[in-house]
């Protein structure tokens, strides 16, 4: 087996807030192979974005830091890399598409200028060559009339178009890993379908690995080969997407799948009540405690769950669940 | 007025336009037709959903039904009275029969008012019953939506998003309305909390015999909640059908594309579903094409579509479609 492109081991990221220091990411390990796609799922506040920012070296200044563990990218340790080196990595190897396209584009520059700037910073292109490349990229992300739209300002574009510009910028440096943090949450499903299609195409063409963060199991099923279900900063379950959807081994993954009214192949008159997962994600203050953090919402909870953090149990086919009663789920 | 006593809400030819100034100081005032001549009916105790992409006119239609924006044309018949022409006391009484639940549980509640007062306010405004009776109703409402009695004294910021939405629902129920308009009631919530609220809404519907006008862009949620669906595109109704017909036999090319775009956990559906990508963007609402509004993105458009607007046509029992290529055979041109 070849070494994975990205190997995260026992990662712990701490945030310092008014309430003290809390592990927003608590002992997280996973691997990503070249050209592979993996999804992070979970409700908001579970630490999905923090994981992404941790990998990118973009944790909130003075607030967040990698406390222990390792983030290894192609043999190089990123958690201790200098800011200068991280800037290079971000420009050339790992790029990210953020949740809100409007806030991540600069309103006072045209989209062409913004793409060209990235190209020039990382690829030593002349002004004219960068501009030509920017048009090509806009064309590649299927902005109609790229030649003309390259001179548009972000506000002149629709949400879907802005997100496509963000993808163009993220792809400008031909990254080996593309991290997409809820890239379609604010968009209509027809636009989402376009973006997914585009990402899959790009993946095929450039061989980039994709980390997609989402709360939509349907999107996971469509976009990823493996998934990591996160809960309160921890890995709840990990494994091949189809396998987990068919046979989740953690009550939280099971709940996430069952609480959503999915559209099935054929609709019938019957509509059963949605399975409820009572309660909400705990606040950061609860993170890191030595017990199962899902216990207050779990209908399989026993004393053991309250006394000690559950270890990760391995199942056939690379599936892993952090639950004391995983066998019984 | 509808002759069918089963019908609670009968909306006919509803049109809403907004005046938008364009083209300099002396530019002609232009009108944006956000809702353009739409009609639908909801039967008592049933749920009708409006779906469609952002900007298609869903919210505007709902607001016009509730008279929260002014309709330019059309009628809204609520339980036999013409709601849009009512005045003063009649209007106040009729308003109590129609309540709104908003998308954003964070901004739709007054942050300085305690939960109990938020829920009681509609009753106070109506001055109905003695004060103690109103308090009793509030107690019952808190229980009905799954909040604890001691939470009545708290302010909105002391609740989670889902709990805030419960407060909004309790408030909407206070005046014992017949119709509740829900505009994206769960889109701001996490999936697990969405399930809690959706289950609650369905339970309340049964318990109180409520009728829902339900707006959502999440087709999974719509499928679960509604009996009838109106699909809007650029202010127009393009398809109008009961739940099973719409999901199992969508006919309008836009509806087909919309449904095919929904990602699914169902392996079978993923294998069977041919994804129809519709390129490009919807047209400028201030500069609508003469023909079909979907023509520039429609994969099967013909010449006629560019010049002639299709009208809504009943192609099967309870199934209306506005497309030149759909007729009584009820076969989608995309199949
Ligand atoms: N007060 C207003 N003045 C001018 N135009 C408006 C106004 N309110 C809405 N519009 C326009 O009317 C159209 C329909 O808007 P509406 O809010 O009803 O859409 P929607 O279907 O609810 O969309 P979403 O899914 O984004 O909520 C849009 O083009 C919108 O920009
Ligand atoms: N800049 C910050 N300062 C303090 N706490 C933060 C900050 N950013 C995120 N958090 C907290 O970290 C936790 C995880 O957040 P995040 O990674 O954004 O979750 P997700 O992406 O899964 O929704 C949440 O409790 C959130 O409130
Ligand atoms: S460890 Fe216990 S509380 Fe946690 S998910 Fe498993 S059964 Fe539930
Ligand atoms: S009328 Fe023409 S353009 Fe419009 S949906 Fe039908 S086929 Fe497509
Ligand atoms: Mg996030
Ligand atoms: Mg709306």
Short mmCIF file of C-alpha atoms in Angstrom, two decimals, chain A:
data_model
loop_
_atom_site.label_atom_id
_atom_site.label_comp_id
_atom_site.label_asym_id
_atom_site.label_seq_id
_atom_site.Cartn_x
_atom_site.Cartn_y
_atom_site.Cartn_z
CA UNK A 1 0.00 0.00 0.00
CA UNK A 2 1.29 3.45 -0.89
CA UNK A 3 1.50 6.11 1.78
CA UNK A 4 -1.63 8.27 2.01
CA UNK A 5 -1.49 11.83 0.73
CA UNK A 6 -2.77 13.21 3.98
CA UNK A 7 -2.49 11.47 7.31
CA UNK A 8 -4.03 13.04 10.38
CA UNK A 9 -3.14 11.32 13.63
CA UNK A 10 -4.53 11.89 17.10
CA UNK A 11 -5.15 15.50 16.27
CA UNK A 12 -6.16 17.76 19.12
CA UNK A 13 -7.07 21.36 18.44
CA UNK A 14 -7.74 23.61 21.40
CA UNK A 15 -9.76 26.79 21.45
CA UNK A 16 -9.30 29.37 24.16
CA UNK A 17 -12.60 31.06 24.95
CA UNK A 18 -14.06 33.02 27.85
CA UNK A 19 -15.03 29.72 29.44
CA UNK A 20 -11.50 28.38 29.30
CA UNK A 21 -9.65 26.01 27.02
CA UNK A 22 -11.60 23.31 25.22
CA UNK A 23 -10.59 20.65 22.68
CA UNK A 24 -12.72 21.54 19.66
CA UNK A 25 -11.05 18.62 17.90
CA UNK A 26 -10.33 15.76 20.25
CA UNK A 27 -8.14 12.86 19.16
CA UNK A 28 -9.10 12.74 15.50
CA UNK A 29 -7.35 10.41 13.06
CA UNK A 30 -8.00 9.78 9.40
CA UNK A 31 -6.27 9.25 6.09
CA UNK A 32 -6.88 10.57 2.62
CA UNK A 33 -5.41 8.93 -0.46
CA UNK A 34 -4.48 10.74 -3.67
CA UNK A 35 -7.55 11.33 -5.81
CA UNK A 36 -9.87 10.10 -3.09
CA UNK A 37 -12.94 11.89 -1.82
CA UNK A 38 -13.99 11.92 1.76
CA UNK A 39 -16.85 13.68 3.52
CA UNK A 40 -17.18 15.11 7.00
CA UNK A 41 -20.75 15.07 8.28
CA UNK A 42 -22.40 16.22 11.47
CA UNK A 43 -24.59 18.99 12.83
CA UNK A 44 -23.26 22.50 13.14
CA UNK A 45 -20.84 23.03 15.97
CA UNK A 46 -19.31 19.56 15.75
CA UNK A 47 -15.95 20.84 14.56
CA UNK A 48 -16.05 20.14 10.84
CA UNK A 49 -14.85 23.59 9.81
CA UNK A 50 -12.23 23.62 12.56
CA UNK A 51 -10.76 20.41 11.17
CA UNK A 52 -10.50 22.03 7.75
CA UNK A 53 -8.98 25.23 9.12
CA UNK A 54 -6.54 23.17 11.17
CA UNK A 55 -5.29 21.39 8.06
CA UNK A 56 -5.01 24.69 6.18
CA UNK A 57 -3.10 26.35 9.03
CA UNK A 58 -5.88 28.94 9.27
CA UNK A 59 -7.08 28.46 12.85
CA UNK A 60 -8.40 31.68 14.40
CA UNK A 61 -5.41 33.62 15.64
CA UNK A 62 -4.72 33.66 19.40
CA UNK A 63 -7.82 31.46 19.87
CA UNK A 64 -7.05 28.16 18.21
CA UNK A 65 -3.94 25.98 18.12
CA UNK A 66 -2.93 22.43 17.39
CA UNK A 67 -2.22 21.15 20.89
CA UNK A 68 -1.02 17.69 19.93
CA UNK A 69 -1.09 15.09 17.21
CA UNK A 70 0.05 15.30 13.66
CA UNK A 71 -1.08 16.50 10.25
CA UNK A 72 1.16 14.89 7.69
CA UNK A 73 0.91 15.95 4.07
CA UNK A 74 2.98 13.96 1.56
CA UNK A 75 5.57 13.24 4.22
CA UNK A 76 5.73 16.78 5.58
CA UNK A 77 4.46 17.75 9.03
CA UNK A 78 2.08 20.71 8.72
CA UNK A 79 1.16 21.29 12.35
CA UNK A 80 4.62 22.67 13.06
CA UNK A 81 5.32 24.25 9.67
CA UNK A 82 6.13 27.96 9.49
CA UNK A 83 3.50 30.43 8.33
CA UNK A 84 5.63 31.09 5.24
CA UNK A 85 5.65 27.42 4.34
CA UNK A 86 1.91 27.11 5.00
CA UNK A 87 1.28 29.98 2.59
CA UNK A 88 3.13 28.03 -0.08
CA UNK A 89 1.16 24.89 0.70
CA UNK A 90 -2.10 26.83 0.51
CA UNK A 91 -1.13 28.35 -2.80
CA UNK A 92 0.12 25.19 -4.44
CA UNK A 93 -1.07 22.02 -2.78
CA UNK A 94 -4.18 22.40 -0.66
CA UNK A 95 -6.95 24.88 -1.36
CA UNK A 96 -10.26 25.54 0.23
CA UNK A 97 -13.70 26.71 -0.79
CA UNK A 98 -15.47 28.41 2.06
CA UNK A 99 -19.06 28.22 3.23
CA UNK A 100 -20.10 31.74 2.19
CA UNK A 101 -19.00 32.76 -1.30
CA UNK A 102 -19.87 36.44 -0.92
CA UNK A 103 -17.67 37.02 2.10
CA UNK A 104 -14.68 35.21 0.66
CA UNK A 105 -14.51 37.22 -2.55
CA UNK A 106 -13.20 40.76 -2.42
CA UNK A 107 -16.01 43.11 -3.46
CA UNK A 108 -13.75 45.84 -4.88
CA UNK A 109 -11.87 43.72 -7.44
CA UNK A 110 -13.25 42.06 -10.54
CA UNK A 111 -13.36 38.28 -10.44
CA UNK A 112 -10.75 38.21 -13.20
CA UNK A 113 -8.33 40.29 -11.14
CA UNK A 114 -8.83 37.98 -8.17
CA UNK A 115 -8.17 34.82 -10.14
CA UNK A 116 -5.21 36.36 -11.96
CA UNK A 117 -3.69 37.47 -8.67
CA UNK A 118 -3.65 33.90 -7.38
CA UNK A 119 -2.13 32.66 -10.61
CA UNK A 120 0.58 35.31 -10.62
CA UNK A 121 1.48 34.78 -6.99
CA UNK A 122 2.00 31.07 -7.43
CA UNK A 123 2.89 30.43 -11.00
CA UNK A 124 5.05 33.32 -12.04
CA UNK A 125 2.83 34.22 -14.98
CA UNK A 126 2.87 37.50 -16.85
CA UNK A 127 -0.11 39.78 -16.44
CA UNK A 128 -1.49 38.95 -19.86
CA UNK A 129 -0.97 35.21 -19.44
CA UNK A 130 -2.68 35.25 -16.03
CA UNK A 131 -5.63 37.10 -17.46
CA UNK A 132 -5.95 34.59 -20.30
CA UNK A 133 -5.75 31.75 -17.79
CA UNK A 134 -8.44 33.40 -15.67
CA UNK A 135 -10.78 33.36 -18.65
CA UNK A 136 -9.96 29.72 -19.30
CA UNK A 137 -10.70 28.85 -15.69
CA UNK A 138 -14.03 30.69 -15.71
CA UNK A 139 -14.86 28.80 -18.83
CA UNK A 140 -13.84 25.55 -17.15
CA UNK A 141 -16.22 26.21 -14.25
CA UNK A 142 -18.89 26.87 -16.88
CA UNK A 143 -19.52 30.55 -16.41
CA UNK A 144 -21.25 31.40 -19.68
CA UNK A 145 -19.54 34.15 -21.66
CA UNK A 146 -16.33 33.96 -19.65
CA UNK A 147 -14.60 36.47 -21.92
CA UNK A 148 -17.05 39.15 -20.81
CA UNK A 149 -17.85 37.99 -17.28
CA UNK A 150 -14.17 38.01 -16.29
CA UNK A 151 -14.52 41.78 -15.79
CA UNK A 152 -17.58 41.48 -13.54
CA UNK A 153 -17.50 42.38 -9.87
CA UNK A 154 -18.73 39.73 -7.40
CA UNK A 155 -22.02 41.57 -6.76
CA UNK A 156 -22.87 41.29 -10.44
CA UNK A 157 -22.98 37.53 -10.17
CA UNK A 158 -25.53 35.13 -8.71
CA UNK A 159 -24.73 33.02 -5.65
CA UNK A 160 -24.09 29.98 -7.80
CA UNK A 161 -21.79 31.90 -10.12
CA UNK A 162 -19.83 33.33 -7.21
CA UNK A 163 -19.38 29.84 -5.83
CA UNK A 164 -18.11 28.73 -9.23
CA UNK A 165 -15.64 31.62 -9.19
CA UNK A 166 -14.45 30.42 -5.79
CA UNK A 167 -13.92 26.98 -7.27
CA UNK A 168 -12.01 28.53 -10.15
CA UNK A 169 -9.74 30.32 -7.68
CA UNK A 170 -9.30 27.16 -5.61
CA UNK A 171 -8.38 25.23 -8.74
CA UNK A 172 -6.12 27.93 -10.16
CA UNK A 173 -3.04 26.38 -8.57
CA UNK A 174 -3.98 22.78 -9.45
CA UNK A 175 -4.11 21.62 -5.83
CA UNK A 176 -3.62 18.03 -4.73
CA UNK A 177 -6.33 18.45 -2.12
CA UNK A 178 -9.44 20.56 -2.42
CA UNK A 179 -11.36 21.20 0.78
CA UNK A 180 -14.95 22.30 0.22
CA UNK A 181 -16.73 23.51 3.36
CA UNK A 182 -20.47 23.26 2.74
CA UNK A 183 -19.94 24.58 -0.78
CA UNK A 184 -23.61 24.49 -1.72
CA UNK A 185 -25.52 25.09 1.49
CA UNK A 186 -26.79 28.50 0.40
CA UNK A 187 -27.65 27.42 -3.14
CA UNK A 188 -30.66 25.98 -4.94
CA UNK A 189 -30.53 22.24 -5.63
CA UNK A 190 -30.33 22.73 -9.38
CA UNK A 191 -27.25 24.91 -8.86
CA UNK A 192 -25.92 22.45 -6.30
CA UNK A 193 -26.18 19.71 -8.92
CA UNK A 194 -24.14 21.86 -11.32
CA UNK A 195 -21.46 22.45 -8.68
CA UNK A 196 -21.26 18.76 -7.75
CA UNK A 197 -21.01 17.83 -11.38
CA UNK A 198 -18.25 20.36 -11.80
CA UNK A 199 -16.32 19.13 -8.77
CA UNK A 200 -16.54 15.53 -9.97
CA UNK A 201 -15.33 16.56 -13.41
CA UNK A 202 -12.41 18.49 -11.98
CA UNK A 203 -11.51 15.57 -9.79
CA UNK A 204 -11.46 13.26 -12.78
CA UNK A 205 -9.37 15.67 -14.82
CA UNK A 206 -6.82 16.83 -12.26
CA UNK A 207 -6.83 13.85 -9.89
CA UNK A 208 -7.29 16.13 -6.89
CA UNK A 209 -8.45 14.58 -3.64
CA UNK A 210 -11.56 16.19 -2.20
CA UNK A 211 -12.59 16.74 1.38
CA UNK A 212 -16.22 17.78 1.42
CA UNK A 213 -17.90 19.07 4.53
CA UNK A 214 -21.67 18.85 4.63
CA UNK A 215 -24.64 18.03 6.81
CA UNK A 216 -26.56 16.39 3.97
CA UNK A 217 -26.29 12.59 3.85
CA UNK A 218 -27.65 12.62 0.30
CA UNK A 219 -24.80 14.86 -0.78
CA UNK A 220 -22.35 12.53 0.95
CA UNK A 221 -23.80 9.54 -0.85
CA UNK A 222 -23.35 11.32 -4.12
CA UNK A 223 -19.95 12.88 -3.64
CA UNK A 224 -17.78 10.76 -1.39
CA UNK A 225 -16.29 7.31 -1.15
CA UNK A 226 -15.69 7.44 2.58
CA UNK A 227 -17.20 9.50 5.35
CA UNK A 228 -16.37 10.63 8.83
CA UNK A 229 -19.28 11.35 11.12
CA UNK A 230 -18.20 13.92 13.67
CA UNK A 231 -19.82 14.64 16.98
CA UNK A 232 -18.68 17.24 19.51
CA UNK A 233 -15.14 17.36 18.15
CA UNK A 234 -14.73 13.61 17.98
CA UNK A 235 -14.89 10.94 15.38
CA UNK A 236 -18.16 9.08 15.95
CA UNK A 237 -17.95 6.79 12.97
CA UNK A 238 -15.75 6.35 9.92
CA UNK A 239 -15.97 4.14 6.88
CA UNK A 240 -17.17 3.57 3.31
CA UNK A 241 -20.24 5.67 2.54
CA UNK A 242 -22.54 2.95 1.21
CA UNK A 243 -21.66 0.68 4.07
CA UNK A 244 -22.43 3.23 6.77
CA UNK A 245 -25.70 4.27 5.13
CA UNK A 246 -26.76 0.65 4.96
CA UNK A 247 -25.48 -0.40 8.35
CA UNK A 248 -24.47 2.46 10.65
CA UNK A 249 -22.60 1.32 13.73
CA UNK A 250 -23.05 4.46 15.78
CA UNK A 251 -26.38 5.71 17.14
CA UNK A 252 -25.55 9.24 15.97
CA UNK A 253 -24.93 8.26 12.33
CA UNK A 254 -28.03 6.13 12.46
CA UNK A 255 -30.02 9.09 13.76
CA UNK A 256 -28.59 11.48 11.15
CA UNK A 257 -29.73 9.16 8.38
CA UNK A 258 -33.16 8.36 9.82
CA UNK A 259 -34.21 11.86 10.87
CA UNK A 260 -34.24 13.19 7.32
CA UNK A 261 -37.24 12.70 5.03
CA UNK A 262 -35.44 11.31 2.00
CA UNK A 263 -36.94 11.08 -1.45
CA UNK A 264 -36.97 7.42 -2.35
CA UNK A 265 -37.05 5.84 -5.81
CA UNK A 266 -40.82 5.44 -5.69
CA UNK A 267 -43.01 7.41 -3.37
CA UNK A 268 -45.93 5.72 -1.65
CA UNK A 269 -48.95 6.94 0.31
CA UNK A 270 -47.26 5.89 3.49
CA UNK A 271 -45.49 8.51 5.56
CA UNK A 272 -44.06 7.43 8.85
CA UNK A 273 -43.05 9.76 11.58
CA UNK A 274 -39.43 10.89 11.33
CA UNK A 275 -37.05 9.30 13.76
CA UNK A 276 -36.10 11.96 16.24
CA UNK A 277 -32.73 12.55 17.79
CA UNK A 278 -33.75 14.49 20.87
CA UNK A 279 -31.79 17.49 22.10
CA UNK A 280 -28.95 19.42 20.50
CA UNK A 281 -25.16 19.38 20.12
CA UNK A 282 -23.47 20.22 23.45
CA UNK A 283 -21.65 23.50 23.85
CA UNK A 284 -17.89 23.74 23.63
CA UNK A 285 -17.68 23.59 27.44
CA UNK A 286 -18.73 19.94 27.35
CA UNK A 287 -16.14 18.95 24.76
CA UNK A 288 -13.25 16.81 25.97
CA UNK A 289 -15.01 15.24 28.97
CA UNK A 290 -14.19 11.63 29.67
CA UNK A 291 -17.53 10.14 28.67
CA UNK A 292 -19.61 9.69 25.56
CA UNK A 293 -20.66 13.20 24.57
CA UNK A 294 -23.66 11.86 22.67
CA UNK A 295 -25.05 10.18 25.81
CA UNK A 296 -27.66 12.86 26.59
CA UNK A 297 -29.29 12.28 23.19
CA UNK A 298 -28.77 8.54 22.85
CA UNK A 299 -31.50 5.98 23.39
CA UNK A 300 -28.98 3.20 23.97
CA UNK A 301 -27.13 4.92 26.79
CA UNK A 302 -25.91 2.89 29.77
CA UNK A 303 -23.87 3.77 32.85
CA UNK A 304 -20.66 2.81 31.07
CA UNK A 305 -21.26 5.55 28.49
CA UNK A 306 -21.38 8.16 31.23
CA UNK A 307 -18.27 6.87 32.99
CA UNK A 308 -15.78 6.63 30.20
CA UNK A 309 -15.15 7.84 26.69
CA UNK A 310 -15.87 5.00 24.24
CA UNK A 311 -12.89 3.67 22.28
CA UNK A 312 -12.94 3.21 18.51
CA UNK A 313 -14.09 -0.27 17.54
CA UNK A 314 -13.11 -1.62 14.13
CA UNK A 315 -15.56 -3.48 11.92
CA UNK A 316 -15.18 -5.32 8.67
CA UNK A 317 -14.51 -3.23 5.57
CA UNK A 318 -12.65 -0.37 7.24
CA UNK A 319 -15.63 0.76 9.29
CA UNK A 320 -14.94 2.19 12.73
CA UNK A 321 -17.30 3.33 15.46
CA UNK A 322 -16.64 5.06 18.75
CA UNK A 323 -19.48 3.62 20.78
CA UNK A 324 -19.58 1.24 23.72
CA UNK A 325 -22.49 -0.59 22.18
CA UNK A 326 -21.50 -0.43 18.52
CA UNK A 327 -22.14 -4.15 18.08
CA UNK A 328 -25.78 -3.66 19.08
CA UNK A 329 -26.59 -0.65 16.90
#
